[in-house]
CSV table of C-alpha atoms and ligand atoms in Angstrom, one decimal:
chain,number,residue,atom,x,y,z
A,884,MET,CA,1.5,-2.7,15.5
A,885,HIS,CA,1.6,-5.5,13.0
A,886,LEU,CA,0.3,-6.8,9.7
A,887,ARG,CA,-2.4,-9.4,9.3
A,888,PRO,CA,-4.7,-10.5,6.5
A,889,TRP,CA,-8.0,-8.5,6.2
A,890,SER,CA,-11.2,-9.9,7.7
A,891,THR,CA,-14.7,-9.0,6.7
A,892,ALA,CA,-15.2,-8.1,10.4
A,893,ASP,CA,-12.9,-5.1,9.5
A,894,ALA,CA,-15.7,-3.6,7.3
A,895,PRO,CA,-16.9,-0.8,9.7
A,896,LEU,CA,-13.3,0.4,10.0
A,897,LEU,CA,-12.6,0.2,6.3
A,898,ARG,CA,-15.9,2.1,5.7
A,899,GLY,CA,-14.8,4.8,8.2
A,900,ALA,CA,-11.3,5.0,6.7
A,901,SER,CA,-12.8,5.4,3.2
A,902,THR,CA,-14.3,8.8,4.2
A,903,ASP,CA,-10.7,10.2,3.9
A,904,PRO,CA,-10.5,11.4,0.3
A,905,GLU,CA,-6.9,10.2,-0.1
A,906,VAL,CA,-7.8,6.7,1.1
A,907,ALA,CA,-11.0,6.7,-1.0
A,908,ARG,CA,-8.9,7.2,-4.1
A,909,GLN,CA,-7.1,4.0,-3.3
A,910,LEU,CA,-10.3,2.1,-2.8
A,911,GLY,CA,-12.0,3.0,-6.0
A,912,GLY,CA,-12.9,6.7,-5.7
A,913,ALA,CA,-15.7,7.2,-3.2
A,914,PRO,CA,-16.4,6.3,0.4
A,915,PHE,CA,-18.3,3.0,0.9
A,916,ALA,CA,-22.0,3.5,1.2
A,917,ASP,CA,-22.3,1.1,4.1
A,918,ASP,CA,-20.6,-1.7,6.0
A,919,ALA,CA,-21.9,-4.3,3.6
A,920,ALA,CA,-20.2,-2.6,0.7
A,921,ALA,CA,-16.9,-2.4,2.6
A,922,ALA,CA,-17.3,-6.1,3.5
A,923,ALA,CA,-17.8,-7.0,-0.1
A,924,PHE,CA,-14.7,-5.1,-1.1
A,925,ILE,CA,-12.7,-7.0,1.5
A,926,ALA,CA,-14.0,-10.3,0.3
A,927,THR,CA,-13.3,-9.7,-3.3
A,928,ARG,CA,-10.4,-7.1,-3.5
A,929,TYR,CA,-8.6,-7.5,-0.2
A,930,ARG,CA,-7.8,-11.1,-0.7
A,931,HIS,CA,-4.7,-12.7,0.7
A,932,ASP,CA,-3.2,-15.5,-1.3
A,933,GLU,CA,-0.3,-16.2,-3.7
A,934,HIS,CA,-1.8,-13.7,-6.3
A,935,ALA,CA,-2.6,-10.8,-4.0
A,936,ARG,CA,-1.1,-10.1,-0.6
A,937,ASN,CA,-3.4,-7.5,1.0
A,938,TRP,CA,-2.4,-6.7,4.6
A,939,ALA,CA,-4.3,-4.8,7.3
A,940,VAL,CA,-2.1,-2.7,9.5
A,941,VAL,CA,-3.5,-3.1,13.0
A,942,ASP,CA,-2.7,-1.7,16.4
A,943,ALA,CA,-2.4,-3.6,19.7
A,944,THR,CA,-6.2,-3.9,20.0
A,945,ASP,CA,-6.4,-5.4,16.5
A,946,THR,CA,-8.0,-2.2,15.2
A,947,VAL,CA,-7.2,-1.4,11.6
A,948,VAL,CA,-5.1,1.8,11.1
A,949,GLY,CA,-4.0,1.2,7.5
A,950,SER,CA,-3.3,-1.1,4.7
A,951,VAL,CA,-0.4,-2.3,2.6
A,952,SER,CA,-0.7,-4.5,-0.5
A,953,ALA,CA,1.3,-6.4,-3.0
A,954,THR,CA,-1.0,-6.9,-5.9
A,955,ALA,CA,-0.8,-7.7,-9.6
A,956,ILE,CA,1.6,-10.5,-8.5
A,957,GLU,CA,3.0,-12.0,-11.7
A,958,TYR,CA,5.3,-15.0,-11.5
A,959,VAL,CA,6.7,-15.1,-15.0
A,960,HIS,CA,8.7,-12.0,-14.5
A,961,GLY,CA,8.5,-12.0,-10.7
A,962,THR,CA,6.8,-8.6,-10.3
A,963,ALA,CA,4.1,-7.0,-8.1
A,964,TRP,CA,2.6,-3.6,-7.4
A,965,ILE,CA,2.9,-2.1,-3.9
A,966,SER,CA,0.3,0.3,-2.5
A,967,TYR,CA,-0.4,1.7,1.0
A,968,TRP,CA,-2.5,4.0,3.1
A,969,LEU,CA,-3.0,4.9,6.7
A,970,THR,CA,-5.9,6.5,8.6
A,971,PRO,CA,-5.1,10.2,9.2
A,972,ALA,CA,-4.6,9.5,13.0
A,973,ALA,CA,-1.9,6.9,12.3
A,974,ARG,CA,0.2,9.1,10.0
A,975,GLY,CA,3.4,10.9,10.9
A,976,HIS,CA,5.0,8.1,12.9
A,977,GLY,CA,7.0,6.3,10.2
A,978,LEU,CA,4.4,3.5,10.3
A,979,ALA,CA,3.9,3.3,6.5
A,980,THR,CA,7.6,2.8,5.9
A,981,ARG,CA,7.7,-0.1,8.4
A,982,ALA,CA,4.6,-1.6,6.8
A,983,VAL,CA,6.0,-1.4,3.2
A,984,VAL,CA,9.2,-3.0,4.3
A,985,ALA,CA,7.3,-5.9,5.9
A,986,ALA,CA,5.1,-6.3,2.8
A,987,ALA,CA,8.2,-6.3,0.6
A,988,ASP,CA,9.9,-8.9,2.8
A,989,ASP,CA,6.8,-11.1,2.3
A,990,ALA,CA,6.7,-10.5,-1.4
A,991,PHE,CA,10.4,-11.4,-1.9
A,992,ALA,CA,9.8,-14.5,0.2
A,993,LEU,CA,7.3,-15.6,-2.4
A,994,GLY,CA,10.1,-15.5,-4.9
A,995,LEU,CA,9.3,-12.2,-6.6
A,996,HIS,CA,12.2,-10.1,-7.9
A,997,ARG,CA,10.9,-6.6,-8.7
A,998,LEU,CA,8.3,-4.6,-6.6
A,999,GLU,CA,6.9,-1.5,-8.2
A,1000,LEU,CA,5.0,1.5,-6.9
A,1001,GLY,CA,4.0,5.0,-8.0
A,1002,HIS,CA,2.8,8.1,-6.3
A,1003,ARG,CA,1.5,11.5,-7.5
A,1004,THR,CA,4.4,13.9,-7.7
A,1005,ASN,CA,2.5,16.2,-5.3
A,1006,ASN,CA,2.5,13.4,-2.6
A,1007,PRO,CA,5.8,14.0,-0.9
A,1008,ALA,CA,5.0,11.8,2.1
A,1009,SER,CA,4.4,8.8,-0.1
A,1010,CYS,CA,7.7,9.5,-2.0
A,1011,ARG,CA,9.5,9.6,1.3
A,1012,VAL,CA,8.0,6.3,2.4
A,1013,ALA,CA,9.0,4.7,-0.9
A,1014,ASN,CA,12.6,6.0,-0.7
A,1015,ARG,CA,13.0,5.0,3.0
A,1016,ALA,CA,11.6,1.5,2.2
A,1017,GLY,CA,14.4,1.1,-0.4
A,1018,PHE,CA,12.4,1.8,-3.6
A,1019,VAL,CA,14.5,3.6,-6.1
A,1020,VAL,CA,13.1,6.4,-8.3
A,1021,GLU,CA,12.9,5.2,-11.9
A,1022,GLY,CA,11.0,7.9,-13.7
A,1023,THR,CA,7.9,10.0,-14.2
A,1024,GLU,CA,4.8,9.0,-16.0
A,1025,ARG,CA,3.2,12.3,-17.3
A,1026,GLU,CA,-0.5,12.8,-16.4
A,1027,ARG,CA,-0.9,9.1,-15.6
A,1028,LEU,CA,-3.8,9.7,-13.2
A,1029,ARG,CA,-7.1,11.6,-13.5
A,1030,TYR,CA,-9.0,12.7,-10.4
A,1031,GLY,CA,-12.1,14.7,-11.4
A,1032,ASP,CA,-11.0,17.2,-14.0
A,1033,GLU,CA,-7.4,17.2,-13.0
A,1034,ARG,CA,-4.6,15.0,-14.2
A,1035,PHE,CA,-1.5,14.1,-12.2
A,1036,ASP,CA,2.1,13.1,-13.0
A,1037,VAL,CA,3.2,9.9,-11.3
A,1038,GLU,CA,6.7,9.2,-10.1
A,1039,THR,CA,7.5,5.5,-10.3
A,1040,HIS,CA,9.9,3.6,-7.9
A,1041,ALA,CA,11.0,0.0,-7.7
A,1042,ARG,CA,12.9,-2.2,-5.4
A,1043,LEU,CA,14.7,-5.4,-6.6
A,1044,ALA,CA,15.3,-8.4,-4.5
A,1045,THR,CA,19.0,-7.8,-5.0
A,1046,ASP,CA,18.8,-4.1,-3.9
A,1047,PRO,CA,20.3,-3.1,-0.5
A,1048,VAL,CA,18.0,-3.9,2.5
A,1049,PRO,CA,16.8,-0.6,4.0
A,1050,ASP,CA,17.7,0.2,7.6
A,1051,VAL,CA,14.1,0.0,8.8
A,1052,GLU,CA,12.5,-2.4,11.3
A,1053,PRO,CA,9.7,-4.1,9.4
A,1054,LEU,CA,6.3,-4.5,11.2
A,1055,PRO,CA,5.8,-8.1,12.4
A,1056,ARG,CA,3.4,-10.1,10.2
A,1057,SER,CA,0.8,-12.6,11.5
A,1058,ARG,CA,-1.2,-15.1,9.5
A,1059,SER,CA,-4.6,-14.1,11.1
B,2489,COA,C1,1.6,8.3,2.4
B,2489,COA,C2,1.3,7.9,3.8
B,2489,COA,C3,1.0,6.4,3.8
B,2489,COA,C4,2.5,8.2,4.7
B,2489,COA,O1,2.4,7.5,5.9
B,2489,COA,P1,3.2,7.9,7.2
B,2489,COA,O2,3.6,6.7,7.9
B,2489,COA,O3,2.3,8.8,8.0
B,2489,COA,O4,4.4,8.7,6.8
B,2489,COA,P2,5.1,9.8,7.6
B,2489,COA,O5,4.1,10.8,8.2
B,2489,COA,O6,6.0,9.2,8.6
B,2489,COA,O7,5.9,10.6,6.6
B,2489,COA,C5,6.9,10.0,5.8
B,2489,COA,C6,7.9,11.1,5.6
B,2489,COA,O8,7.3,12.0,4.7
B,2489,COA,C7,7.5,13.3,5.3
B,2489,COA,N1,6.4,14.1,4.9
B,2489,COA,C8,5.1,14.0,5.3
B,2489,COA,N2,4.4,15.0,4.8
B,2489,COA,C9,5.2,15.7,4.0
B,2489,COA,C10,5.0,16.9,3.2
B,2489,COA,N3,3.9,17.5,3.0
B,2489,COA,N4,6.1,17.4,2.5
B,2489,COA,C11,7.3,16.8,2.6
B,2489,COA,N5,7.5,15.7,3.4
B,2489,COA,C12,6.5,15.2,4.1
B,2489,COA,C13,7.6,13.1,6.7
B,2489,COA,O9,8.3,14.1,7.4
B,2489,COA,C14,8.3,11.8,6.8
B,2489,COA,O10,9.7,12.0,6.6
B,2489,COA,P3,10.8,11.4,7.5
B,2489,COA,O11,10.8,9.9,7.2
B,2489,COA,O12,12.1,12.0,7.1
B,2489,COA,O13,10.4,11.7,8.9
B,2489,COA,C15,0.1,8.6,4.4
B,2489,COA,O14,0.3,10.0,4.4
B,2489,COA,C16,-1.2,8.3,3.7
B,2489,COA,O15,-1.9,7.3,4.1
B,2489,COA,N6,-1.6,9.1,2.8
B,2489,COA,C17,-2.9,8.9,2.0
B,2489,COA,C18,-2.8,7.7,1.1
B,2489,COA,C19,-1.6,7.8,0.2
B,2489,COA,O16,-1.2,8.8,-0.3
B,2489,COA,N7,-1.0,6.6,-0.1
B,2489,COA,C20,0.1,6.5,-1.0
B,2489,COA,C21,-0.4,6.5,-2.4
B,2489,COA,S1,0.9,6.3,-3.5
């Protein structure tokens, strides 16, 4: 398993992953209608440059099994927002934690100081990933998210460049 930038050739896999409601929420709300829509999303939203570090998590056959991103990169204060998802089949093996640690290493290497993330308070797996990846709980934003008619509290975490390095082996990163 490793991280690499997204390619528009990943569109069929991204479209398939978007049929999972939890993944779809991270991609804008609904599954992609077709591969072209997924490819357009990759080209515009899953960019990989100094302003957005969107990584595909891929297996040994270069098949996408998930995503981890550092976005909203801001160099004045040195901050970014971390998000992640895995396909249902890839969950339960600690993979997200290793992916988040790898993305954090990359973000800190850009010179950033503070990485932030948030999860619904009813998403214990995401909370566990955040804690294991060294992101300290900072508070709760009440009813921060709305999905359909329901609103959800969000717990926020952050990791500073000066925080302890978690005892987790990061996934390797490749440039292509
Ligand atoms: C969140 C997500 C990335 C976790 O990925 P993962 O690599 O499969 O994580 P794991 O299955 O190893 O679970 C991480 C930890 O949460 C725990 N966990 C999983 N489900 C849990 C639950 N329902 N209640 C309590 N703990 C749970 C696991 O036991 C594991 O703990 P451990 O590290 O002590 O073994 C994955 O579930 C996912 O893609 N969910 C949908 C998208 C999403 O929610 N993204 C995050 C949005 S903020």
